[in-house]
Amino acid sequence: MTYTYTTRIYYQDTDAGGIVYHANYLAIAERARTEALREMGAPHAEMVAQFGVMFVVHRVKLHYQRPAKIDEVIRVETDFTGLGGASVTLCQKFMRGADSLAVLEVGLGCARVSDGRATRIPRAWVARLKI
């Protein structure tokens, strides 16, 4: 299932030329992942409160294809592509209309809040991820 997050590009997202600064793609992708998890019934805050664990980014591969510019409306399409005992993989595509702007391959690890160590994803959460 694809989860879609739509946003506008603001001045704070861009460099001096009005193009999205490369690192800001990661911040936008984080918001899109957070909303996708919320839509799946698996919000971060609830995961922390109920199980004392959280997802952390442990790997990201980002391929820039076309620039996003100030005041444009873009969407991020998030697809969860894999589920392991302690990890989730996903693909996030930045789109402007039919144009692909960037593609991220992201690996999330499940970690304990108390010490940051890797741990298995709680069973109740696995069912919510619907991968």
PDB file of N, CA, C and O in Angstrom, residues 8-34:
ATOM      1  N   ARG A   8       3.928  21.764   0.684  1.00  0.00           N
ATOM      2  CA  ARG A   8       4.437  22.862  -0.139  1.00  0.00           C
ATOM      3  C   ARG A   8       5.894  23.102   0.246  1.00  0.00           C
ATOM      4  O   ARG A   8       6.287  22.900   1.391  1.00  0.00           O
ATOM      5  N   ILE A   9       6.687  23.553  -0.711  1.00  0.00           N
ATOM      6  CA  ILE A   9       8.080  23.906  -0.445  1.00  0.00           C
ATOM      7  C   ILE A   9       8.117  25.363   0.004  1.00  0.00           C
ATOM      8  O   ILE A   9       7.655  26.256  -0.709  1.00  0.00           O
ATOM      9  N   TYR A  10       8.659  25.577   1.191  1.00  0.00           N
ATOM     10  CA  TYR A  10       8.743  26.910   1.778  1.00  0.00           C
ATOM     11  C   TYR A  10      10.168  27.458   1.693  1.00  0.00           C
ATOM     12  O   TYR A  10      11.124  26.715   1.467  1.00  0.00           O
ATOM     13  N   TYR A  11      10.277  28.744   1.909  1.00  0.00           N
ATOM     14  CA  TYR A  11      11.577  29.415   1.873  1.00  0.00           C
ATOM     15  C   TYR A  11      12.585  28.706   2.757  1.00  0.00           C
ATOM     16  O   TYR A  11      13.734  28.507   2.373  1.00  0.00           O
ATOM     17  N   GLN A  12      12.167  28.291   3.953  1.00  0.00           N
ATOM     18  CA  GLN A  12      13.078  27.646   4.902  1.00  0.00           C
ATOM     19  C   GLN A  12      13.624  26.318   4.387  1.00  0.00           C
ATOM     20  O   GLN A  12      14.629  25.820   4.886  1.00  0.00           O
ATOM     21  N   ASP A  13      12.970  25.723   3.380  1.00  0.00           N
ATOM     22  CA  ASP A  13      13.408  24.456   2.810  1.00  0.00           C
ATOM     23  C   ASP A  13      14.484  24.625   1.739  1.00  0.00           C
ATOM     24  O   ASP A  13      15.062  23.631   1.304  1.00  0.00           O
ATOM     25  N   THR A  14      14.706  25.854   1.301  1.00  0.00           N
ATOM     26  CA  THR A  14      15.518  26.068   0.100  1.00  0.00           C
ATOM     27  C   THR A  14      16.868  26.706   0.386  1.00  0.00           C
ATOM     28  O   THR A  14      17.115  27.266   1.456  1.00  0.00           O
ATOM     29  N   ASP A  15      17.722  26.634  -0.629  1.00  0.00           N
ATOM     30  CA  ASP A  15      19.012  27.319  -0.583  1.00  0.00           C
ATOM     31  C   ASP A  15      18.849  28.716  -1.185  1.00  0.00           C
ATOM     32  O   ASP A  15      17.728  29.137  -1.484  1.00  0.00           O
ATOM     33  N   ALA A  16      19.930  29.419  -1.384  1.00  0.00           N
ATOM     34  CA  ALA A  16      19.874  30.794  -1.897  1.00  0.00           C
ATOM     35  C   ALA A  16      19.278  30.870  -3.306  1.00  0.00           C
ATOM     36  O   ALA A  16      18.776  31.913  -3.701  1.00  0.00           O
ATOM     37  N   GLY A  17      19.282  29.765  -4.033  1.00  0.00           N
ATOM     38  CA  GLY A  17      18.740  29.751  -5.389  1.00  0.00           C
ATOM     39  C   GLY A  17      17.279  29.349  -5.461  1.00  0.00           C
ATOM     40  O   GLY A  17      16.726  29.229  -6.551  1.00  0.00           O
ATOM     41  N   GLY A  18      16.641  29.117  -4.303  1.00  0.00           N
ATOM     42  CA  GLY A  18      15.233  28.746  -4.291  1.00  0.00           C
ATOM     43  C   GLY A  18      14.980  27.274  -4.576  1.00  0.00           C
ATOM     44  O   GLY A  18      13.856  26.877  -4.851  1.00  0.00           O
ATOM     45  N   ILE A  19      16.036  26.462  -4.482  1.00  0.00           N
ATOM     46  CA  ILE A  19      15.939  25.015  -4.708  1.00  0.00           C
ATOM     47  C   ILE A  19      16.053  24.323  -3.350  1.00  0.00           C
ATOM     48  O   ILE A  19      16.833  24.741  -2.495  1.00  0.00           O
ATOM     49  N   VAL A  20      15.279  23.245  -3.164  1.00  0.00           N
ATOM     50  CA  VAL A  20      15.324  22.540  -1.882  1.00  0.00           C
ATOM     51  C   VAL A  20      16.761  22.119  -1.581  1.00  0.00           C
ATOM     52  O   VAL A  20      17.423  21.474  -2.399  1.00  0.00           O
ATOM     53  N   TYR A  21      17.216  22.518  -0.399  1.00  0.00           N
ATOM     54  CA  TYR A  21      18.551  22.158   0.079  1.00  0.00           C
ATOM     55  C   TYR A  21      18.596  20.646   0.265  1.00  0.00           C
ATOM     56  O   TYR A  21      17.658  20.053   0.809  1.00  0.00           O
ATOM     57  N   HIS A  22      19.671  20.016  -0.168  1.00  0.00           N
ATOM     58  CA  HIS A  22      19.721  18.554  -0.239  1.00  0.00           C
ATOM     59  C   HIS A  22      19.358  17.852   1.075  1.00  0.00           C
ATOM     60  O   HIS A  22      18.637  16.862   1.081  1.00  0.00           O
ATOM     61  N   ALA A  23      19.799  18.348   2.203  1.00  0.00           N
ATOM     62  CA  ALA A  23      19.526  17.701   3.494  1.00  0.00           C
ATOM     63  C   ALA A  23      18.054  17.819   3.899  1.00  0.00           C
ATOM     64  O   ALA A  23      17.559  16.998   4.675  1.00  0.00           O
ATOM     65  N   ASN A  24      17.358  18.808   3.375  1.00  0.00           N
ATOM     66  CA  ASN A  24      15.952  18.992   3.747  1.00  0.00           C
ATOM     67  C   ASN A  24      15.034  17.916   3.173  1.00  0.00           C
ATOM     68  O   ASN A  24      13.920  17.729   3.665  1.00  0.00           O
ATOM     69  N   TYR A  25      15.506  17.195   2.157  1.00  0.00           N
ATOM     70  CA  TYR A  25      14.726  16.061   1.678  1.00  0.00           C
ATOM     71  C   TYR A  25      14.545  15.039   2.807  1.00  0.00           C
ATOM     72  O   TYR A  25      13.494  14.412   2.922  1.00  0.00           O
ATOM     73  N   LEU A  26      15.562  14.889   3.640  1.00  0.00           N
ATOM     74  CA  LEU A  26      15.476  13.932   4.747  1.00  0.00           C
ATOM     75  C   LEU A  26      14.434  14.360   5.769  1.00  0.00           C
ATOM     76  O   LEU A  26      13.697  13.522   6.307  1.00  0.00           O
ATOM     77  N   ALA A  27      14.352  15.656   6.054  1.00  0.00           N
ATOM     78  CA  ALA A  27      13.354  16.158   7.008  1.00  0.00           C
ATOM     79  C   ALA A  27      11.940  15.966   6.464  1.00  0.00           C
ATOM     80  O   ALA A  27      11.028  15.560   7.193  1.00  0.00           O
ATOM     81  N   ILE A  28      11.752  16.246   5.195  1.00  0.00           N
ATOM     82  CA  ILE A  28      10.434  16.066   4.578  1.00  0.00           C
ATOM     83  C   ILE A  28      10.067  14.584   4.561  1.00  0.00           C
ATOM     84  O   ILE A  28       8.930  14.202   4.859  1.00  0.00           O
ATOM     85  N   ALA A  29      11.044  13.731   4.246  1.00  0.00           N
ATOM     86  CA  ALA A  29      10.805  12.284   4.240  1.00  0.00           C
ATOM     87  C   ALA A  29      10.418  11.789   5.629  1.00  0.00           C
ATOM     88  O   ALA A  29       9.546  10.923   5.766  1.00  0.00           O
ATOM     89  N   GLU A  30      11.027  12.346   6.674  1.00  0.00           N
ATOM     90  CA  GLU A  30      10.693  11.958   8.050  1.00  0.00           C
ATOM     91  C   GLU A  30       9.236  12.290   8.368  1.00  0.00           C
ATOM     92  O   GLU A  30       8.518  11.486   8.957  1.00  0.00           O
ATOM     93  N   ARG A  31       8.788  13.471   7.972  1.00  0.00           N
ATOM     94  CA  ARG A  31       7.378  13.829   8.195  1.00  0.00           C
ATOM     95  C   ARG A  31       6.459  12.866   7.448  1.00  0.00           C
ATOM     96  O   ARG A  31       5.431  12.435   7.979  1.00  0.00           O
ATOM     97  N   ALA A  32       6.817  12.521   6.218  1.00  0.00           N
ATOM     98  CA  ALA A  32       5.999  11.599   5.428  1.00  0.00           C
ATOM     99  C   ALA A  32       5.949  10.214   6.070  1.00  0.00           C
ATOM    100  O   ALA A  32       4.887   9.586   6.118  1.00  0.00           O
ATOM    101  N   ARG A  33       7.095   9.729   6.592  1.00  0.00           N
ATOM    102  CA  ARG A  33       7.117   8.425   7.274  1.00  0.00           C
ATOM    103  C   ARG A  33       6.280   8.456   8.541  1.00  0.00           C
ATOM    104  O   ARG A  33       5.541   7.506   8.837  1.00  0.00           O
ATOM    105  N   THR A  34       6.378   9.542   9.291  1.00  0.00           N
ATOM    106  CA  THR A  34       5.601   9.680  10.525  1.00  0.00           C
ATOM    107  C   THR A  34       4.111   9.619  10.223  1.00  0.00           C
ATOM    108  O   THR A  34       3.349   8.936  10.916  1.00  0.00           O
TER     109      THR A  34
END
